[in-house]
């Protein structure tokens, strides 16, 4: 395959942007939901924000593991769509729902019954363990709905219908904000539950969102040819038969995401050992970082879909150019956002706390981390591409090394060395750089080993 000409590059960039911006808004919606929770709980009290941070030591990591486990829904749907096999996309949709429901119920049960021991095992400071445990148990109720919502969203993104996902998620945002405000502070007749109230608001809105996302898939204009509405016994038997393939595909990404985030969760746990101010400041920075990460998710999803389409069409030579276009778009977009957060770190953290000490520390930590967010975006784009190429195992190993070993290990060592809260940012930045280098190098190697074109 010849190198694409400038008009082809521009056309592909426009195609990716059309797929990316709805996913960005969707991811931003979830980020804003978390940010709103942080802001509302932070205004309620620093100790409650510490409880929210302690609870997310477990909930954040397990939710992201579940989303990664379901990544095969997007990849297989995109491949089938690229191969023009509409019926297979519907089969993977049903298989994804089966997988999501089973996984969600299992996670809910584990967290409801063993939240306390898991919080202590995660290294949360004893004075924050009780509040964190209560947050985890409340959040556990959201898991079945959140995973069903994610499976349906992955299907819609895989068949290039991300705008439907965006509509549902944007509708969830104001309702979550209203319920969080009411449940945290005791308004509209609801009890004042602090951080637990924010978790219950998320669980309630997740159930409504899952129902809306399923309706969105059901009402696709081409739902008939795709077999989305096929509820026959043979259709469900095919779905059951396809489910093990999704589980096998998602196992390594889930484990990798879990260990990667274990590194960051370990940093959150370390922040609780540095005191309530450090814990609250790091939680604020971590939440703001997700703004940039939302943009990267959009480009990563678009690249994954387009590379998956190429694999389904057996046009392997298109994979690397499409990947590089996505990487370039991510650098431009995230670079601009990182610069904004670097220059405006002080006003950026103000909405999340009324504690001057927390605000000062969070602003300094954000300015330190902002330039490295570009690397985090790049590595995510490369991960999505590698998954679509069927190289999710190597991508997972790279992520484990960068974020579990480098980030987690370096954070522990620097905190023990007395560097304080900046140690958490240095460790985070180091992992982002290492991950971008490893994932980018792997993509280049895999791309050049594959046949340039099978057409």
Coordinates of C-alpha atoms in Angstrom, one line a residue:
X1 CA 0.0 0.0 0.0
X2 CA 1.4 3.4 -1.0
X3 CA 1.6 6.2 1.5
X4 CA -1.6 8.2 1.6
X5 CA -1.7 11.5 -0.2
X6 CA -2.6 14.7 1.6
X7 CA -6.3 14.7 0.5
X8 CA -6.6 11.1 1.8
X9 CA -5.0 12.1 5.1
X10 CA -7.4 15.0 5.4
X11 CA -10.4 12.8 4.5
X12 CA -9.3 10.3 7.1
X13 CA -8.8 13.0 9.7
X14 CA -12.3 14.3 9.1
X15 CA -13.7 10.8 9.4
X16 CA -11.9 10.2 12.7
X17 CA -13.0 13.6 14.0
X18 CA -16.6 12.7 13.2
X19 CA -16.2 9.5 15.2
X20 CA -14.1 11.1 17.9
X21 CA -16.0 14.2 19.1
X22 CA -19.1 12.3 20.2
X23 CA -16.9 9.9 22.2
X24 CA -15.1 12.9 23.7
X25 CA -18.4 14.4 24.8
X26 CA -19.5 11.0 26.2
X27 CA -16.2 10.6 28.1
X28 CA -16.3 14.2 29.2
X29 CA -19.8 13.7 30.4
X30 CA -18.6 10.9 32.7
X31 CA -15.6 13.0 33.8
X32 CA -17.9 15.9 34.5
X33 CA -20.1 13.6 36.6
X34 CA -17.1 12.7 38.7
X35 CA -15.9 16.3 38.8
X36 CA -19.3 17.5 39.9
X37 CA -19.3 14.8 42.6
X38 CA -15.8 16.0 43.8
X39 CA -16.9 19.7 43.7
X40 CA -20.2 19.1 45.6
X41 CA -18.6 16.8 48.2
X42 CA -15.5 19.1 48.5
X43 CA -17.8 22.0 49.4
X44 CA -19.6 19.8 51.9
X45 CA -16.3 19.1 53.7
X46 CA -12.6 18.1 53.3
X47 CA -13.1 14.9 55.3
X48 CA -16.0 13.8 53.1
X49 CA -13.8 14.4 50.0
X50 CA -11.2 12.2 51.6
X51 CA -13.8 9.5 52.0
X52 CA -14.8 9.9 48.4
X53 CA -11.1 9.5 47.3
X54 CA -10.7 6.5 49.6
X55 CA -13.8 4.8 48.1
X56 CA -12.6 5.5 44.6
X57 CA -9.4 3.6 45.4
X58 CA -11.6 0.5 44.7
X59 CA -14.5 1.7 42.6
X60 CA -12.5 3.5 40.0
X61 CA -10.2 0.6 39.4
X62 CA -12.9 -2.0 39.2
X63 CA -15.1 0.0 36.9
X64 CA -12.3 0.7 34.5
X65 CA -11.4 -3.0 34.6
X66 CA -15.0 -3.9 33.6
X67 CA -14.9 -1.4 30.8
X68 CA -11.7 -2.9 29.5
X69 CA -13.1 -6.4 29.8
X70 CA -15.9 -5.3 27.5
X71 CA -13.6 -3.8 24.9
X72 CA -14.0 -6.8 22.7
X73 CA -17.6 -5.6 21.9
X74 CA -16.2 -2.5 20.2
X75 CA -13.4 -4.4 18.4
X76 CA -15.5 -7.3 17.1
X77 CA -18.4 -5.0 16.1
X78 CA -16.0 -2.8 14.2
X79 CA -14.4 -5.7 12.5
X80 CA -17.7 -7.2 11.5
X81 CA -18.9 -3.8 10.3
X82 CA -15.7 -3.4 8.2
X83 CA -16.4 -6.9 6.7
X84 CA -20.0 -5.8 5.9
X85 CA -21.4 -8.6 8.1
X86 CA -24.3 -6.7 9.6
X87 CA -25.8 -9.8 11.3
X88 CA -22.6 -10.5 13.2
X89 CA -22.7 -7.0 14.8
X90 CA -26.0 -7.8 16.3
X91 CA -24.7 -11.1 17.6
X92 CA -21.8 -9.4 19.3
X93 CA -24.3 -6.8 20.8
X94 CA -26.3 -9.6 22.5
X95 CA -23.1 -11.4 23.6
X96 CA -21.9 -8.2 25.1
X97 CA -25.1 -7.8 27.1
X98 CA -24.7 -11.3 28.5
X99 CA -21.1 -10.7 29.5
X100 CA -21.9 -7.2 31.0
X101 CA -24.8 -8.4 33.1
X102 CA -22.9 -11.3 34.6
X103 CA -19.8 -9.3 35.2
X104 CA -21.8 -6.5 36.8
X105 CA -23.6 -8.7 39.2
X106 CA -20.4 -10.5 40.3
X107 CA -18.6 -7.2 41.0
X108 CA -21.6 -5.8 42.9
X109 CA -21.6 -8.9 45.1
X110 CA -17.9 -8.8 45.9
X111 CA -18.0 -5.1 46.8
X112 CA -21.1 -5.3 48.9
X113 CA -19.8 -8.1 51.0
X114 CA -16.0 -7.4 51.1
X115 CA -15.7 -3.6 50.8
X116 CA -14.1 -3.2 54.2
X117 CA -11.3 -5.8 53.9
X118 CA -10.6 -4.6 50.3
X119 CA -10.3 -1.0 51.4
X120 CA -7.8 -1.9 54.1
X121 CA -5.9 -4.2 51.7
X122 CA -5.6 -1.2 49.3
X123 CA -3.7 0.7 51.9
X124 CA -6.2 3.4 52.7
X125 CA -5.4 5.2 56.0
X126 CA -7.3 3.8 58.9
X127 CA -9.0 7.1 59.7
X128 CA -10.5 7.2 56.2
X129 CA -11.3 3.5 55.9
X130 CA -14.8 3.6 57.4
X131 CA -16.0 6.4 55.2
X132 CA -14.4 4.9 52.1
X133 CA -16.1 1.5 52.8
X134 CA -19.5 3.2 52.9
X135 CA -18.9 4.9 49.6
X136 CA -17.8 1.6 48.0
X137 CA -21.0 -0.3 49.1
X138 CA -23.2 2.5 47.8
X139 CA -21.4 2.5 44.5
X140 CA -21.5 -1.3 44.2
X141 CA -25.2 -0.9 43.3
X142 CA -24.3 0.8 40.1
X143 CA -22.2 -1.9 38.6
X144 CA -24.7 -4.1 36.6
X145 CA -26.3 -1.0 35.0
X146 CA -22.9 0.7 34.3
X147 CA -21.6 -2.4 32.5
X148 CA -24.8 -2.9 30.5
X149 CA -24.6 0.8 29.5
X150 CA -21.0 0.3 28.5
X151 CA -21.6 -2.8 26.4
X152 CA -24.4 -1.1 24.5
X153 CA -22.2 2.0 24.0
X154 CA -19.3 -0.1 22.7
X155 CA -21.6 -1.7 20.2
X156 CA -22.9 1.7 19.0
X157 CA -19.4 3.1 18.7
X158 CA -18.2 0.0 16.9
X159 CA -20.8 0.4 14.2
X160 CA -19.9 4.1 13.9
X161 CA -23.0 5.4 15.7
X162 CA -21.3 7.3 18.6
X163 CA -23.7 10.2 18.5
X164 CA -26.4 8.1 20.0
X165 CA -24.1 7.3 22.9
X166 CA -23.5 11.0 23.4
X167 CA -27.1 11.9 23.5
X168 CA -27.8 9.4 26.3
X169 CA -24.8 10.4 28.3
X170 CA -25.4 14.1 28.1
X171 CA -29.0 13.6 29.3
X172 CA -27.6 11.8 32.3
X173 CA -25.4 14.7 33.4
X174 CA -27.9 17.3 34.8
X175 CA -29.9 14.6 36.6
X176 CA -26.7 13.2 38.3
X177 CA -25.7 16.8 39.3
X178 CA -29.2 17.4 40.8
X179 CA -29.3 14.1 42.7
X180 CA -25.7 14.5 44.0
X181 CA -26.5 18.0 45.3
X182 CA -29.6 16.8 47.0
X183 CA -28.2 13.6 48.5
X184 CA -24.8 15.1 49.6
X185 CA -26.2 18.1 51.3
X186 CA -29.7 17.0 52.3
X187 CA -32.0 18.9 49.8
X188 CA -35.3 18.1 48.1
X189 CA -36.3 16.0 51.1
X190 CA -33.3 13.6 50.8
X191 CA -31.0 12.8 53.7
X192 CA -27.6 14.5 53.9
X193 CA -25.3 11.6 53.2
X194 CA -22.1 13.3 52.1
X195 CA -19.9 11.2 49.9
X196 CA -22.2 8.2 50.1
X197 CA -25.0 10.4 48.6
X198 CA -22.8 11.1 45.6
X199 CA -22.4 7.4 45.0
X200 CA -26.1 6.7 45.3
X201 CA -26.8 9.5 42.8
X202 CA -24.4 7.8 40.3
X203 CA -26.0 4.4 40.9
X204 CA -29.5 5.8 40.3
X205 CA -28.6 7.7 37.1
X206 CA -26.6 4.7 35.8
X207 CA -29.7 2.5 35.9
X208 CA -31.7 5.1 33.9
X209 CA -28.8 5.6 31.5
X210 CA -28.5 1.8 30.8
X211 CA -32.2 1.6 29.9
X212 CA -31.9 4.6 27.6
X213 CA -28.7 3.2 25.9
X214 CA -30.5 -0.1 25.2
X215 CA -33.4 1.8 23.6
X216 CA -30.9 3.7 21.5
X217 CA -29.5 0.5 20.1
X218 CA -32.9 -1.0 19.6
X219 CA -34.1 2.0 17.5
X220 CA -31.1 2.1 15.1
X221 CA -32.3 2.7 11.5
X222 CA -30.5 -0.5 10.5
X223 CA -31.4 -2.5 13.6
X224 CA -33.3 -5.0 11.5
X225 CA -30.5 -6.0 9.1
X226 CA -28.1 -6.1 12.1
X227 CA -30.5 -8.4 14.0
X228 CA -30.5 -6.1 17.1
X229 CA -34.2 -6.8 17.6
X230 CA -33.9 -10.5 17.1
X231 CA -35.0 -12.1 20.4
X232 CA -35.3 -15.6 19.1
X233 CA -33.8 -18.6 20.7
X234 CA -31.3 -19.2 17.9
X235 CA -30.1 -15.6 18.2
X236 CA -29.5 -15.9 21.9
X237 CA -27.8 -19.3 21.4
X238 CA -25.4 -17.5 19.0
X239 CA -24.8 -14.8 21.6
X240 CA -24.0 -17.4 24.2
X241 CA -21.6 -19.1 21.8
X242 CA -19.9 -15.7 21.1
X243 CA -19.6 -14.7 24.7
X244 CA -16.5 -16.7 25.5
X245 CA -14.7 -15.0 22.6
X246 CA -15.5 -11.6 24.2
X247 CA -14.3 -12.9 27.6
X248 CA -11.0 -14.2 26.2
X249 CA -10.4 -11.0 24.3
X250 CA -11.1 -8.8 27.3
X251 CA -9.3 -10.8 30.0
X252 CA -5.8 -9.3 29.4
X253 CA -7.0 -5.7 28.9
X254 CA -9.0 -6.0 32.1
X255 CA -6.1 -7.4 34.1
X256 CA -3.8 -4.8 32.5
X257 CA -6.2 -2.0 33.3
X258 CA -6.6 -3.2 36.8
X259 CA -2.9 -3.3 37.4
X260 CA -2.3 0.0 35.7
X261 CA -4.9 1.7 37.8
X262 CA -3.6 -0.2 40.8
X263 CA -0.6 2.0 40.4
X264 CA -2.7 5.1 40.4
X265 CA -4.9 3.8 43.2
X266 CA -1.8 3.1 45.2
X267 CA -0.9 6.8 44.7
X268 CA -4.4 7.7 46.0
X269 CA -3.8 5.5 49.0
X270 CA -0.4 7.1 49.5
X271 CA -2.0 10.5 49.3
X272 CA -4.3 9.6 52.3
X273 CA -1.2 8.7 54.3
X274 CA 0.1 12.2 53.6
X275 CA -3.0 13.8 55.3
X276 CA -6.4 15.0 54.3
X277 CA -5.1 18.0 52.5
X278 CA -2.8 16.0 50.3
X279 CA -5.6 13.4 49.6
X280 CA -8.1 16.1 48.7
X281 CA -5.5 18.0 46.5
X282 CA -4.5 14.8 44.6
X283 CA -8.1 13.8 44.1
X284 CA -8.8 17.2 42.6
X285 CA -5.8 17.0 40.2
X286 CA -6.7 13.4 39.3
X287 CA -10.2 14.5 38.4
X288 CA -9.0 17.4 36.3
X289 CA -6.5 15.1 34.5
X290 CA -9.5 13.1 33.3
X291 CA -10.6 16.2 31.3
X292 CA -7.6 15.7 29.0
X293 CA -8.1 11.9 29.1
X294 CA -11.6 12.4 27.8
X295 CA -10.2 13.9 24.6
X296 CA -7.7 11.1 24.3
X297 CA -10.5 8.5 24.6
X298 CA -12.3 10.1 21.7
X299 CA -9.3 9.8 19.4
X300 CA -8.5 6.4 20.7
X301 CA -12.0 5.1 20.1
X302 CA -12.0 6.6 16.6
X303 CA -8.6 5.0 15.8
X304 CA -9.8 1.7 17.2
X305 CA -12.9 1.7 15.1
X306 CA -11.1 2.7 11.9
X307 CA -8.3 0.2 12.4
X308 CA -10.9 -2.5 13.3
X309 CA -12.7 -1.6 10.0
X310 CA -9.5 -2.1 8.2
X311 CA -8.9 -5.5 9.8
X312 CA -12.4 -6.6 9.0
X313 CA -11.8 -5.5 5.3
X314 CA -8.4 -7.2 5.4
X315 CA -6.8 -3.9 4.5
X316 CA -3.9 -4.1 7.0
X317 CA -1.8 -1.5 5.3
X318 CA -4.3 1.2 6.3
X319 CA -3.8 0.5 10.0
X320 CA -0.6 2.5 10.6
X321 CA -1.6 5.6 8.7
X322 CA -4.9 5.7 10.5
X323 CA -3.1 5.3 13.8
X324 CA -0.7 8.1 13.1
X325 CA -3.5 10.4 12.1
X326 CA -5.2 9.7 15.4
X327 CA -2.0 10.3 17.3
X328 CA -1.4 13.6 15.6
X329 CA -4.9 14.8 16.3
X330 CA -4.5 13.7 20.0
X331 CA -1.2 15.6 20.3
X332 CA -2.8 18.8 18.9
X333 CA -6.0 18.6 21.0
X334 CA -4.4 17.5 24.3
X335 CA -1.5 19.8 23.9
X336 CA -3.9 22.8 23.8
X337 CA -5.8 21.5 26.8
X338 CA -2.6 20.8 28.7
X339 CA -1.3 24.3 28.1
X340 CA -4.6 25.7 29.3
X341 CA -4.4 23.7 32.6
X342 CA -0.8 24.6 33.0
X343 CA -1.4 28.4 32.7
X344 CA -4.7 28.3 34.5
X345 CA -4.0 25.8 37.3
X346 CA -5.1 28.1 40.1
X347 CA -8.6 29.0 38.8
X348 CA -9.0 25.4 37.5
X349 CA -8.9 23.9 41.0
X350 CA -11.0 26.6 42.8
X351 CA -14.4 25.1 42.1
X352 CA -13.4 21.9 43.8
X353 CA -12.6 23.1 47.3
X354 CA -13.1 25.9 49.7
X355 CA -10.0 25.0 51.7
X356 CA -7.2 27.4 50.8
X357 CA -4.5 24.9 51.7
X358 CA -6.0 22.3 49.4
X359 CA -6.4 24.8 46.6
X360 CA -2.7 26.0 46.8
X361 CA -1.4 22.4 46.8
X362 CA -3.7 21.2 44.0
X363 CA -2.8 24.2 41.8
X364 CA 0.9 23.4 42.1
X365 CA 0.5 19.7 41.5
X366 CA -1.7 20.4 38.4
X367 CA 0.9 22.7 36.8
X368 CA 3.5 20.0 37.4
X369 CA 1.4 17.2 35.7
X370 CA -0.2 19.2 32.8
X371 CA 2.7 18.9 30.3
X372 CA 2.8 15.1 30.6
X373 CA -0.9 14.6 29.8
X374 CA 0.0 14.6 26.1
X375 CA 2.0 11.3 26.6
X376 CA -1.0 9.8 28.4
X377 CA -3.2 10.6 25.4
X378 CA -0.7 9.1 23.0
X379 CA -0.4 5.8 24.8
X380 CA -4.2 5.5 25.0
X381 CA -4.5 5.9 21.2
X382 CA -1.9 3.3 20.6
X383 CA -3.6 0.9 23.1
X384 CA -6.9 1.1 21.2
X385 CA -5.1 0.4 17.9
X386 CA -3.2 -2.5 19.2
X387 CA -6.4 -4.1 20.5
X388 CA -8.0 -3.7 17.1
X389 CA -5.0 -5.4 15.6
X390 CA -5.4 -8.3 18.0
X391 CA -2.3 -7.4 19.9
X392 CA -4.0 -6.7 23.2
X393 CA -1.8 -9.0 25.2
X394 CA 1.4 -7.0 24.4
X395 CA -0.4 -3.8 25.0
X396 CA -1.5 -5.0 28.3
X397 CA 2.0 -6.1 29.3
X398 CA 3.4 -2.7 28.3
X399 CA 0.7 -0.9 30.4
X400 CA 1.4 -3.1 33.4
X401 CA 5.1 -2.3 33.3
X402 CA 4.6 1.5 32.9
X403 CA 1.8 2.2 35.3
X404 CA 1.9 -0.6 37.9
X405 CA 5.7 -1.0 38.2
X406 CA 7.0 2.4 37.2
X407 CA 4.2 4.6 38.5
X408 CA 3.3 2.5 41.6
X409 CA 6.9 1.6 42.5
X410 CA 8.3 5.1 41.9
X411 CA 5.5 6.7 43.9
X412 CA 6.2 4.5 46.9
X413 CA 9.9 5.1 46.8
X414 CA 9.6 8.9 46.4
X415 CA 7.0 9.2 49.2
X416 CA 9.3 7.1 51.4
X417 CA 12.1 9.4 50.5
X418 CA 10.1 12.4 51.9
X419 CA 9.2 14.2 48.6
X420 CA 5.6 14.6 49.8
X421 CA 2.7 15.2 47.4
X422 CA 4.9 16.1 44.4
X423 CA 6.1 12.5 44.5
X424 CA 2.7 11.4 43.3
X425 CA 2.9 13.7 40.2
X426 CA 6.4 12.7 39.3
X427 CA 5.5 9.0 39.5
X428 CA 2.4 9.6 37.4
X429 CA 4.3 11.5 34.7
X430 CA 7.0 8.9 34.5
X431 CA 4.5 6.2 33.9
X432 CA 2.8 8.2 31.1
X433 CA 6.1 8.8 29.2
X434 CA 7.2 5.1 29.5
X435 CA 3.8 3.9 28.4
X436 CA 3.7 6.1 25.3
X437 CA 7.2 4.9 24.3
X438 CA 6.4 1.2 24.8
X439 CA 3.0 1.3 23.1
X440 CA 4.2 3.4 20.2
X441 CA 7.2 1.2 19.7
X442 CA 5.0 -1.9 19.7
X443 CA 2.6 -0.5 17.2
X444 CA 5.4 0.4 14.8
X445 CA 6.9 -3.1 15.1
X446 CA 3.5 -4.9 14.6
X447 CA 2.5 -2.6 11.7
X448 CA 5.7 -3.4 9.7
X449 CA 5.5 -7.1 10.4
X450 CA 2.0 -7.4 9.0
X451 CA 1.3 -7.6 5.2
X452 CA 1.0 -4.1 3.7
X453 CA -2.3 -5.0 2.1
X454 CA -4.4 -8.2 1.7
X455 CA -6.4 -6.8 -1.1

